[in-house]
Amino acid sequence: MYTVAQLIGGVWGAGGAGGELVVRDPADGRPVSTVPVATADEVGKAVEAARGVAPGWAATDPAERAAALHRAADAVQA
């Protein structure tokens, strides 16, 4: 089973002080993943971190942003 961690401000962590959610395969109901349930504080920290980097991302050349998103998609697929 795959366990998901939270990424806040470029730092991976277990997070999920709000608990854990088990994701189940809809075909047979077996558990396939667990994900942290973020608290309001954890969500606030994630939003603050995102707002802090948004200006830099917006100023990044569109081709460079596209390349970064393609790399992320490739990593997810792998």
PDB file of C-alpha atoms in Angstrom:
ATOM      1  CA  MET A   1       0.000   0.000   0.000  1.00  0.00           C
ATOM      2  CA  TYR A   2       1.246   3.489  -0.877  1.00  0.00           C
ATOM      3  CA  THR A   3       1.431   6.166   1.843  1.00  0.00           C
ATOM      4  CA  VAL A   4       1.197   9.824   0.868  1.00  0.00           C
ATOM      5  CA  ALA A   5       3.059  12.594   2.716  1.00  0.00           C
ATOM      6  CA  GLN A   6       2.364  16.309   2.772  1.00  0.00           C
ATOM      7  CA  LEU A   7       4.623  18.805   1.001  1.00  0.00           C
ATOM      8  CA  ILE A   8       4.499  22.237   2.602  1.00  0.00           C
ATOM      9  CA  GLY A   9       7.012  24.925   1.737  1.00  0.00           C
ATOM     10  CA  GLY A  10       9.291  22.447  -0.007  1.00  0.00           C
ATOM     11  CA  VAL A  11       9.458  20.167   3.046  1.00  0.00           C
ATOM     12  CA  TRP A  12       8.012  16.657   2.985  1.00  0.00           C
ATOM     13  CA  GLY A  13       6.380  15.502   6.187  1.00  0.00           C
ATOM     14  CA  ALA A  14       3.859  13.028   7.447  1.00  0.00           C
ATOM     15  CA  GLY A  15       1.489  15.808   8.442  1.00  0.00           C
ATOM     16  CA  GLY A  16      -2.087  14.839   8.900  1.00  0.00           C
ATOM     17  CA  ALA A  17      -2.588  15.872  12.493  1.00  0.00           C
ATOM     18  CA  GLY A  18      -6.258  15.626  11.476  1.00  0.00           C
ATOM     19  CA  GLY A  19      -5.925  11.880  11.007  1.00  0.00           C
ATOM     20  CA  GLU A  20      -5.557   9.562   8.070  1.00  0.00           C
ATOM     21  CA  LEU A  21      -7.830   8.627   5.176  1.00  0.00           C
ATOM     22  CA  VAL A  22      -7.677   5.186   3.607  1.00  0.00           C
ATOM     23  CA  VAL A  23      -8.233   5.265  -0.164  1.00  0.00           C
ATOM     24  CA  ARG A  24      -9.897   2.114  -1.473  1.00  0.00           C
ATOM     25  CA  ASP A  25     -10.015   0.563  -4.921  1.00  0.00           C
ATOM     26  CA  PRO A  26     -13.607   1.077  -6.111  1.00  0.00           C
ATOM     27  CA  ALA A  27     -13.513  -2.224  -7.994  1.00  0.00           C
ATOM     28  CA  ASP A  28     -12.930  -4.458  -4.998  1.00  0.00           C
ATOM     29  CA  GLY A  29     -12.776  -2.229  -1.915  1.00  0.00           C
ATOM     30  CA  ARG A  30      -9.208  -3.149  -1.007  1.00  0.00           C
ATOM     31  CA  PRO A  31      -7.070  -0.365   0.497  1.00  0.00           C
ATOM     32  CA  VAL A  32      -4.544   1.070  -1.968  1.00  0.00           C
ATOM     33  CA  SER A  33      -3.257   4.186  -0.231  1.00  0.00           C
ATOM     34  CA  THR A  34      -3.355   6.256   2.913  1.00  0.00           C
ATOM     35  CA  VAL A  35      -3.333  10.041   2.865  1.00  0.00           C
ATOM     36  CA  PRO A  36      -3.005  12.549   5.695  1.00  0.00           C
ATOM     37  CA  VAL A  37      -6.010  14.665   6.606  1.00  0.00           C
ATOM     38  CA  ALA A  38      -4.721  18.199   7.039  1.00  0.00           C
ATOM     39  CA  THR A  39      -5.812  20.401   9.904  1.00  0.00           C
ATOM     40  CA  ALA A  40      -6.802  24.018   9.346  1.00  0.00           C
ATOM     41  CA  ASP A  41      -3.337  25.036  10.617  1.00  0.00           C
ATOM     42  CA  GLU A  42      -1.597  22.734   8.116  1.00  0.00           C
ATOM     43  CA  VAL A  43      -3.752  24.089   5.280  1.00  0.00           C
ATOM     44  CA  GLY A  44      -2.939  27.638   6.375  1.00  0.00           C
ATOM     45  CA  LYS A  45       0.801  26.885   6.296  1.00  0.00           C
ATOM     46  CA  ALA A  46       0.471  25.372   2.822  1.00  0.00           C
ATOM     47  CA  VAL A  47      -1.454  28.401   1.530  1.00  0.00           C
ATOM     48  CA  GLU A  48       1.107  30.773   3.073  1.00  0.00           C
ATOM     49  CA  ALA A  49       3.959  28.844   1.444  1.00  0.00           C
ATOM     50  CA  ALA A  50       2.197  28.853  -1.926  1.00  0.00           C
ATOM     51  CA  ARG A  51       1.524  32.586  -1.755  1.00  0.00           C
ATOM     52  CA  GLY A  52       5.194  33.158  -0.945  1.00  0.00           C
ATOM     53  CA  VAL A  53       6.409  31.488  -4.148  1.00  0.00           C
ATOM     54  CA  ALA A  54       3.580  32.564  -6.467  1.00  0.00           C
ATOM     55  CA  PRO A  55       5.285  35.788  -7.662  1.00  0.00           C
ATOM     56  CA  GLY A  56       8.440  33.888  -8.654  1.00  0.00           C
ATOM     57  CA  TRP A  57       6.423  31.217 -10.467  1.00  0.00           C
ATOM     58  CA  ALA A  58       4.392  33.882 -12.288  1.00  0.00           C
ATOM     59  CA  ALA A  59       7.613  35.583 -13.409  1.00  0.00           C
ATOM     60  CA  THR A  60       9.042  32.316 -14.761  1.00  0.00           C
ATOM     61  CA  ASP A  61       9.129  31.941 -18.536  1.00  0.00           C
ATOM     62  CA  PRO A  62       6.082  29.936 -19.740  1.00  0.00           C
ATOM     63  CA  ALA A  63       8.269  27.352 -21.499  1.00  0.00           C
ATOM     64  CA  GLU A  64      10.222  26.794 -18.298  1.00  0.00           C
ATOM     65  CA  ARG A  65       6.972  26.413 -16.302  1.00  0.00           C
ATOM     66  CA  ALA A  66       5.700  23.910 -18.877  1.00  0.00           C
ATOM     67  CA  ALA A  67       8.927  21.920 -18.643  1.00  0.00           C
ATOM     68  CA  ALA A  68       8.647  21.837 -14.838  1.00  0.00           C
ATOM     69  CA  LEU A  69       5.073  20.574 -15.050  1.00  0.00           C
ATOM     70  CA  HIS A  70       6.086  17.892 -17.546  1.00  0.00           C
ATOM     71  CA  ARG A  71       8.864  16.755 -15.186  1.00  0.00           C
ATOM     72  CA  ALA A  72       6.352  16.593 -12.345  1.00  0.00           C
ATOM     73  CA  ALA A  73       3.928  14.592 -14.466  1.00  0.00           C
ATOM     74  CA  ASP A  74       6.707  12.191 -15.454  1.00  0.00           C
ATOM     75  CA  ALA A  75       7.620  11.735 -11.787  1.00  0.00           C
ATOM     76  CA  VAL A  76       4.008  11.002 -10.882  1.00  0.00           C
ATOM     77  CA  GLN A  77       3.683   8.532 -13.713  1.00  0.00           C
ATOM     78  CA  ALA A  78       6.912   6.765 -12.695  1.00  0.00           C
TER      79      ALA A  78
END
